[in-house]
Tab-separated table of C-alpha atoms in Angstrom:
chain	number	residue	atom	x	y	z
N	1	MET	CA	61.695	-21.311	-20.850
N	2	ILE	CA	60.981	-18.843	-23.676
N	3	GLU	CA	60.566	-15.076	-23.252
N	4	ILE	CA	59.665	-12.893	-26.262
N	5	ASN	CA	59.606	-9.205	-25.682
N	6	ASN	CA	58.471	-6.562	-28.263
N	7	LEU	CA	59.542	-8.676	-31.227
N	8	VAL	CA	59.326	-7.036	-34.592
N	9	LYS	CA	60.175	-8.428	-38.002
N	10	LYS	CA	59.898	-6.263	-41.170
N	11	TYR	CA	60.404	-7.068	-44.816
N	12	GLY	CA	60.704	-3.624	-46.380
N	13	ASP	CA	57.410	-1.897	-45.590
N	14	HIS	CA	55.677	-5.170	-44.665
N	15	VAL	CA	55.463	-5.936	-40.951
N	16	ALA	CA	55.385	-9.752	-40.519
N	17	VAL	CA	55.674	-9.654	-36.686
N	18	ASP	CA	54.361	-6.591	-34.904
N	19	ASP	CA	55.592	-5.881	-31.288
N	20	LEU	CA	55.000	-9.455	-30.172
N	21	SER	CA	55.454	-10.437	-26.456
N	22	LEU	CA	54.686	-13.740	-24.885
N	23	THR	CA	56.070	-16.308	-22.430
N	24	VAL	CA	56.232	-20.102	-22.693
N	25	GLU	CA	56.606	-22.133	-19.507
N	26	GLN	CA	57.303	-25.795	-18.702
N	27	GLY	CA	54.720	-28.468	-18.462
N	28	LYS	CA	52.469	-27.484	-21.370
N	29	ILE	CA	51.803	-28.062	-25.085
N	30	TYR	CA	51.347	-24.658	-26.759
N	31	GLY	CA	49.430	-23.985	-29.895
N	32	PHE	CA	50.260	-21.136	-32.332
N	33	LEU	CA	47.077	-20.305	-34.310
N	34	GLY	CA	46.626	-17.765	-37.014
N	35	PRO	CA	45.507	-17.299	-40.642
N	36	ASN	CA	48.068	-17.866	-43.445
N	37	GLY	CA	50.482	-14.986	-43.428
N	38	ALA	CA	49.734	-14.093	-39.780
N	39	GLY	CA	53.378	-14.404	-38.713
N	40	LYS	CA	53.406	-17.825	-37.076
N	41	SER	CA	56.220	-19.401	-39.099
N	42	THR	CA	58.274	-16.136	-38.998
N	43	THR	CA	58.024	-16.057	-35.217
N	44	MET	CA	59.098	-19.716	-35.015
N	45	ASN	CA	62.038	-19.090	-37.307
N	46	ILE	CA	63.188	-16.244	-35.158
N	47	ILE	CA	62.884	-18.288	-31.906
N	48	THR	CA	64.935	-21.112	-33.477
N	49	GLY	CA	67.606	-18.736	-34.785
N	50	TYR	CA	66.810	-19.216	-38.503
N	51	LEU	CA	65.862	-15.558	-38.974
N	52	GLU	CA	67.145	-12.339	-37.509
N	53	ALA	CA	64.606	-9.941	-35.961
N	54	THR	CA	64.279	-6.289	-36.840
N	55	SER	CA	64.046	-5.476	-33.166
N	56	GLY	CA	63.048	-7.048	-29.846
N	57	GLU	CA	64.334	-9.837	-27.588
N	58	VAL	CA	64.045	-13.577	-27.507
N	59	LYS	CA	65.422	-15.581	-24.596
N	60	VAL	CA	65.507	-19.405	-24.523
N	61	ASN	CA	66.182	-20.829	-21.125
N	62	GLY	CA	67.861	-17.557	-20.172
N	63	HIS	CA	70.048	-17.339	-23.313
N	64	ASP	CA	69.532	-14.498	-25.807
N	65	ILE	CA	69.039	-16.148	-29.263
N	66	PHE	CA	70.868	-13.281	-30.898
N	67	LYS	CA	73.750	-12.994	-28.534
N	68	GLU	CA	74.235	-16.652	-27.464
N	69	PRO	CA	72.772	-18.488	-30.433
N	70	GLU	CA	74.518	-21.831	-29.786
N	71	LYS	CA	73.491	-22.115	-26.170
N	72	ALA	CA	69.947	-21.061	-26.997
N	73	LYS	CA	69.680	-23.461	-29.976
N	74	SER	CA	70.960	-26.313	-27.896
N	75	CYS	CA	67.703	-26.190	-25.867
N	76	ILE	CA	65.549	-26.451	-28.991
N	77	GLY	CA	64.438	-29.243	-31.346
N	78	TYR	CA	62.801	-27.971	-34.523
N	79	LEU	CA	60.694	-29.548	-37.186
N	80	PRO	CA	59.969	-27.075	-40.023
N	81	GLU	CA	56.828	-27.466	-42.134
N	82	ILE	CA	58.871	-29.287	-44.744
N	83	PRO	CA	61.202	-31.684	-42.885
N	84	PRO	CA	64.877	-31.146	-43.844
N	85	LEU	CA	65.524	-34.767	-44.913
N	86	TYR	CA	68.312	-36.174	-47.106
N	87	THR	CA	66.433	-38.753	-49.066
N	88	ASP	CA	69.541	-40.593	-50.284
N	89	MET	CA	70.449	-41.543	-46.695
N	90	THR	CA	69.000	-44.351	-44.571
N	91	VAL	CA	66.996	-43.327	-41.525
N	92	ARG	CA	69.882	-44.279	-39.191
N	93	GLU	CA	72.487	-42.490	-41.345
N	94	TYR	CA	70.406	-39.362	-41.341
N	95	LEU	CA	69.919	-39.299	-37.568
N	96	ASP	CA	73.579	-40.058	-37.018
N	97	PHE	CA	74.318	-37.061	-39.215
N	98	ALA	CA	71.789	-34.860	-37.336
N	99	ALA	CA	73.342	-35.919	-34.004
N	100	GLU	CA	76.765	-34.851	-35.273
N	101	LEU	CA	75.388	-31.488	-36.494
N	102	LYS	CA	73.814	-30.965	-33.027
N	103	LYS	CA	77.252	-31.672	-31.500
N	104	LEU	CA	75.795	-34.288	-29.181
N	105	GLU	CA	78.328	-36.057	-27.007
N	106	LYS	CA	79.985	-38.798	-29.109
N	107	LYS	CA	79.695	-41.516	-26.468
N	108	LYS	CA	75.965	-40.924	-26.193
N	109	ARG	CA	75.062	-40.409	-29.850
N	110	GLU	CA	74.198	-44.051	-30.609
N	111	ALA	CA	71.936	-44.198	-27.488
N	112	TYR	CA	70.317	-40.864	-28.415
N	113	VAL	CA	69.575	-42.082	-32.004
N	114	LYS	CA	68.214	-45.419	-30.743
N	115	GLU	CA	65.915	-43.613	-28.258
N	116	ALA	CA	64.739	-41.082	-30.816
N	117	MET	CA	63.781	-43.889	-33.197
N	118	GLU	CA	61.984	-45.795	-30.415
N	119	THR	CA	60.121	-42.681	-29.321
N	120	THR	CA	58.849	-41.862	-32.803
N	121	GLY	CA	58.195	-45.501	-33.819
N	122	ILE	CA	60.667	-45.731	-36.694
N	123	THR	CA	63.091	-48.453	-35.472
N	124	GLU	CA	61.620	-50.958	-37.928
N	125	VAL	CA	62.509	-48.692	-40.887
N	126	SER	CA	65.960	-47.637	-39.593
N	127	GLU	CA	67.889	-49.216	-42.442
N	128	ARG	CA	65.543	-48.108	-45.214
N	129	MET	CA	66.346	-45.221	-47.564
N	130	ILE	CA	64.304	-42.132	-46.648
N	131	ARG	CA	63.185	-41.653	-50.271
N	132	ASN	CA	61.356	-45.055	-50.033
N	133	LEU	CA	59.365	-44.064	-46.988
N	134	SER	CA	55.731	-42.935	-46.878
N	135	LYS	CA	54.842	-39.299	-46.043
N	136	GLY	CA	53.854	-40.372	-42.547
N	137	TYR	CA	57.164	-42.103	-41.852
N	138	ARG	CA	59.159	-39.209	-43.292
N	139	GLN	CA	57.322	-36.902	-40.865
N	140	ARG	CA	58.293	-39.272	-37.992
N	141	VAL	CA	61.916	-39.163	-39.159
N	142	GLY	CA	61.701	-35.341	-39.017
N	143	LEU	CA	60.255	-35.612	-35.496
N	144	ALA	CA	63.069	-38.021	-34.481
N	145	GLN	CA	65.582	-35.388	-35.635
N	146	ALA	CA	63.813	-32.761	-33.482
N	147	VAL	CA	63.854	-34.841	-30.300
N	148	LEU	CA	67.483	-36.104	-30.707
N	149	GLY	CA	69.422	-35.340	-27.547
N	150	TYR	CA	66.290	-34.584	-25.522
N	151	PRO	CA	66.111	-30.780	-25.900
N	152	GLU	CA	63.832	-29.009	-23.362
N	153	ILE	CA	61.796	-27.391	-26.126
N	154	ILE	CA	60.365	-28.954	-29.295
N	155	ILE	CA	58.958	-26.636	-31.938
N	156	LEU	CA	56.740	-28.159	-34.648
N	157	ASP	CA	55.580	-26.171	-37.648
N	158	GLU	CA	52.414	-27.672	-39.300
N	159	PRO	CA	53.506	-31.193	-38.315
N	160	THR	CA	50.504	-33.037	-39.865
N	161	VAL	CA	50.203	-31.144	-43.162
N	162	GLY	CA	49.683	-33.529	-46.103
N	163	LEU	CA	49.069	-36.630	-43.939
N	164	ASP	CA	46.094	-38.973	-44.150
N	165	PRO	CA	43.638	-39.273	-41.265
N	166	LYS	CA	45.322	-42.345	-39.705
N	167	GLN	CA	48.739	-40.704	-39.875
N	168	ILE	CA	47.353	-37.429	-38.364
N	169	ILE	CA	45.968	-39.394	-35.392
N	170	GLU	CA	49.344	-41.191	-34.881
N	171	ILE	CA	51.316	-37.936	-35.009
N	172	ARG	CA	48.875	-36.270	-32.583
N	173	ASP	CA	49.270	-39.128	-30.120
N	174	LEU	CA	53.063	-38.862	-30.513
N	175	ILE	CA	52.955	-35.093	-29.790
N	176	LYS	CA	50.966	-35.744	-26.609
N	177	GLU	CA	53.604	-38.264	-25.457
N	178	LEU	CA	56.379	-35.739	-26.205
N	179	GLY	CA	54.447	-33.202	-24.121
N	180	LYS	CA	55.023	-35.287	-21.041
N	181	LYS	CA	58.779	-34.733	-21.154
N	182	HIS	CA	59.231	-31.594	-23.210
N	183	ILE	CA	57.709	-28.172	-23.763
N	184	VAL	CA	56.064	-28.503	-27.221
N	185	ILE	CA	55.086	-25.532	-29.378
N	186	LEU	CA	52.860	-26.459	-32.263
N	187	SER	CA	51.969	-24.249	-35.158
N	188	SER	CA	48.868	-25.109	-37.170
N	189	HIS	CA	45.955	-23.563	-39.021
N	190	ILE	CA	43.938	-26.764	-38.361
N	191	LEU	CA	41.850	-25.829	-35.359
N	192	THR	CA	40.752	-29.312	-34.384
N	193	GLU	CA	44.421	-30.228	-34.090
N	194	ILE	CA	45.101	-27.400	-31.718
N	195	SER	CA	42.050	-28.153	-29.572
N	196	ALA	CA	42.854	-31.889	-29.511
N	197	VAL	CA	46.482	-31.544	-28.489
N	198	CYS	CA	47.326	-28.220	-26.898
N	199	ASP	CA	46.967	-27.041	-23.327
N	200	HIS	CA	47.379	-23.269	-24.141
N	201	VAL	CA	46.658	-21.330	-27.310
N	202	PHE	CA	48.284	-18.197	-28.751
N	203	ILE	CA	46.285	-16.646	-31.538
N	204	ILE	CA	48.257	-14.401	-33.919
N	205	SER	CA	46.685	-12.117	-36.453
N	206	LYS	CA	48.568	-9.626	-38.731
N	207	GLY	CA	51.731	-10.171	-36.676
N	208	LYS	CA	50.084	-9.362	-33.329
N	209	LEU	CA	49.186	-11.550	-30.387
N	210	VAL	CA	45.376	-11.174	-30.172
N	211	ALA	CA	44.644	-13.938	-27.625
N	212	SER	CA	46.478	-16.089	-25.116
N	213	ASP	CA	44.652	-18.572	-22.955
N	214	THR	CA	43.556	-22.204	-22.522
N	215	THR	CA	41.167	-23.568	-25.152
N	216	GLU	CA	38.555	-24.025	-22.439
N	217	ASN	CA	38.848	-20.374	-21.207
N	218	LEU	CA	38.708	-19.007	-24.796
N	219	LEU	CA	35.536	-20.952	-25.444
N	220	SER	CA	34.073	-19.766	-22.146
N	221	MET	CA	34.975	-16.133	-22.618
N	222	MET	CA	33.638	-15.996	-26.139
N	223	SER	CA	30.469	-18.003	-25.489
N	224	GLY	CA	28.384	-14.959	-24.572
N	225	GLU	CA	24.717	-15.627	-24.536
N	226	GLN	CA	23.154	-19.054	-24.531
N	227	GLU	CA	22.010	-20.129	-27.915
N	228	ILE	CA	19.222	-22.678	-28.394
N	229	GLU	CA	17.973	-24.090	-31.684
N	230	LEU	CA	14.287	-25.074	-31.559
N	231	VAL	CA	12.330	-26.851	-34.243
N	232	VAL	CA	8.565	-26.870	-33.924
N	233	ARG	CA	5.840	-28.579	-36.075
N	234	ARG	CA	3.812	-25.430	-36.607
N	235	ASP	CA	3.073	-21.873	-35.373
N	236	ALA	CA	6.721	-20.670	-35.382
N	237	GLU	CA	5.646	-17.039	-35.269
N	238	ARG	CA	3.349	-17.662	-32.286
N	239	ALA	CA	6.106	-19.606	-30.607
N	240	LYS	CA	8.433	-16.601	-31.166
N	241	GLU	CA	5.987	-14.240	-29.424
N	242	LEU	CA	5.586	-16.572	-26.438
N	243	LEU	CA	9.349	-17.006	-26.047
N	244	LEU	CA	10.025	-13.273	-26.220
N	245	SER	CA	7.947	-12.842	-23.088
N	246	VAL	CA	10.444	-14.939	-21.092
N	247	GLU	CA	12.545	-12.479	-19.061
N	248	GLN	CA	15.936	-14.128	-19.635
N	249	ILE	CA	15.494	-14.427	-23.435
N	250	ASP	CA	16.953	-11.388	-25.322
N	251	ARG	CA	15.842	-12.201	-28.828
N	252	VAL	CA	14.374	-14.920	-31.065
N	253	GLU	CA	14.849	-15.429	-34.785
N	254	ALA	CA	12.319	-17.491	-36.664
N	255	GLU	CA	12.703	-19.088	-40.109
N	256	GLU	CA	9.926	-21.456	-41.234
N	257	ASP	CA	9.660	-24.019	-38.351
N	258	LYS	CA	13.131	-23.362	-36.903
N	259	LEU	CA	13.773	-20.806	-34.166
N	260	MET	CA	17.121	-19.532	-32.791
N	261	ILE	CA	16.747	-18.417	-29.152
N	262	TYR	CA	19.390	-16.150	-27.552
N	263	ALA	CA	19.265	-16.035	-23.785
N	264	GLN	CA	21.305	-14.049	-21.252
N	265	LYS	CA	24.801	-15.448	-20.375
N	266	GLY	CA	24.660	-17.873	-17.544
N	267	ALA	CA	20.899	-18.540	-18.031
N	268	ASP	CA	19.508	-21.937	-18.862
N	269	VAL	CA	16.077	-21.387	-20.341
N	270	ARG	CA	15.462	-24.866	-21.858
N	271	GLU	CA	12.976	-26.000	-19.220
N	272	GLU	CA	10.979	-22.782	-19.543
N	273	VAL	CA	11.085	-22.971	-23.326
N	274	PHE	CA	9.722	-26.506	-23.222
N	275	ARG	CA	6.961	-25.590	-20.707
N	276	ARG	CA	5.826	-22.595	-22.799
N	277	MET	CA	5.551	-24.771	-25.944
N	278	ALA	CA	3.735	-27.596	-24.091
N	279	ASP	CA	1.267	-25.215	-22.482
N	280	SER	CA	0.453	-23.647	-25.845
N	281	GLY	CA	0.071	-26.964	-27.629
N	282	ILE	CA	3.053	-26.303	-29.958
N	283	PRO	CA	4.793	-29.655	-30.749
N	284	VAL	CA	8.585	-29.492	-30.217
N	285	LEU	CA	10.457	-31.710	-32.693
N	286	GLU	CA	14.008	-30.753	-31.729
N	287	MET	CA	15.734	-28.606	-29.090
N	288	HIS	CA	19.419	-28.389	-28.520
N	289	THR	CA	22.093	-25.940	-27.277
N	290	VAL	CA	24.415	-24.511	-29.900
N	291	THR	CA	27.978	-25.061	-28.749
N	292	ARG	CA	30.645	-22.595	-29.860
N	293	SER	CA	33.682	-24.183	-31.517
N	294	LEU	CA	37.283	-23.089	-31.542
N	295	GLU	CA	36.673	-22.182	-35.215
N	296	ASP	CA	33.984	-19.666	-34.088
N	297	VAL	CA	36.309	-18.199	-31.440
N	298	PHE	CA	39.196	-18.006	-33.968
N	299	LEU	CA	37.085	-16.164	-36.560
N	300	GLU	CA	35.627	-13.747	-34.030
N	301	ILE	CA	38.962	-12.895	-32.481
N	302	THR	CA	40.914	-12.486	-35.710
N	303	GLN	CA	38.133	-10.378	-37.289
N	304	GLU	CA	37.830	-8.126	-34.188
N	305	GLY	CA	41.571	-7.748	-33.829
N	306	GLY	CA	41.750	-9.364	-30.439
N	307	ARG	CA	40.280	-9.196	-26.954
N	308	GLU	CA	41.815	-8.406	-23.619
C-alpha cells in the first residue's frame, strides 16, 4: 500500500531523512520508532503530502504522492501530534467540516460522521464544544477525523502524548480495533506503546532505517547470549570459579553476593548452575533469567547505527 524509495529530505545542510526505503503492506499495525529528531515526523509528513521531499519516491496505493497528490491523499487518514481541532466548533460540526474538506460523497457524509463517532466512542459528546472536552476526548475527535470515510491507511503521530494512563490504554485499544480494518502506522518514542500495539517495527536513527522486523524477531535477534542473575548467601567468588568451569558459560561477573552469568546463545544452564551451587553447599537465594526489552534493543540498534 505504501512504497518509499530512496527518500531524502534536507533542510539546508541538515539531512532529516537520508535515503530511506521501506514498504508497508496490508493487514498490519506498523510502529515508527526513533529518538527525537530521528526523522519520524518528517517522513510521515512527506507520506501524507504535507512536505515536499528533496528527492526520492513515495507511492500510496500505486499513486505517486508528488504527481497525484489528491488520489494518494484520499487513501490516507492522518492524525498529527497536535490534532488540528477548531475548538469553537461542536464535535459534530467539526467532523462535518472535515468530511467536506475530504470531499466525501455528500449523500454518505452523515453516515460517515456517525460511524466515525461510534468507532472512536465520542457519540455522547457530539454536541459539545471541542474546547470543553478533556485531552483524551480531544484526541478521540482527532482520531475520528482521521478515520472519516474509511481510508485504507491511518497514520498517527504520537497519538497518546500528554494523556493519562487510563486514556492511554483506551487509545491503544482503539488503535488495535482500527488495525482490524485499516493499515495503521503509529509513530512514537514510547517503546511500551509500540510493543503493546504494533505487529511490525521500523527503527529510524539519524534519518536512516536501521531496523525493520517484528518486535518478537528483533528481541530474538538481539538477545545474544543467555543472561542469568544469581544471588547467593556467601562465597560469591568461589561460586564464580565453579561456574566458569561450566563449558557453556562464557563469563561471570561477581559483585558482593550477586553474580551475572553469561552463557552461549541457545544454551540453558540454569539446572547446571543450581547443581554446582548445591553440590558445593552455596545457598542460592535468587536465580532468574534476564529478559531483554525493546528499550534494550532500541538503544543497541540506534547506538550501533543498525543491523542487517
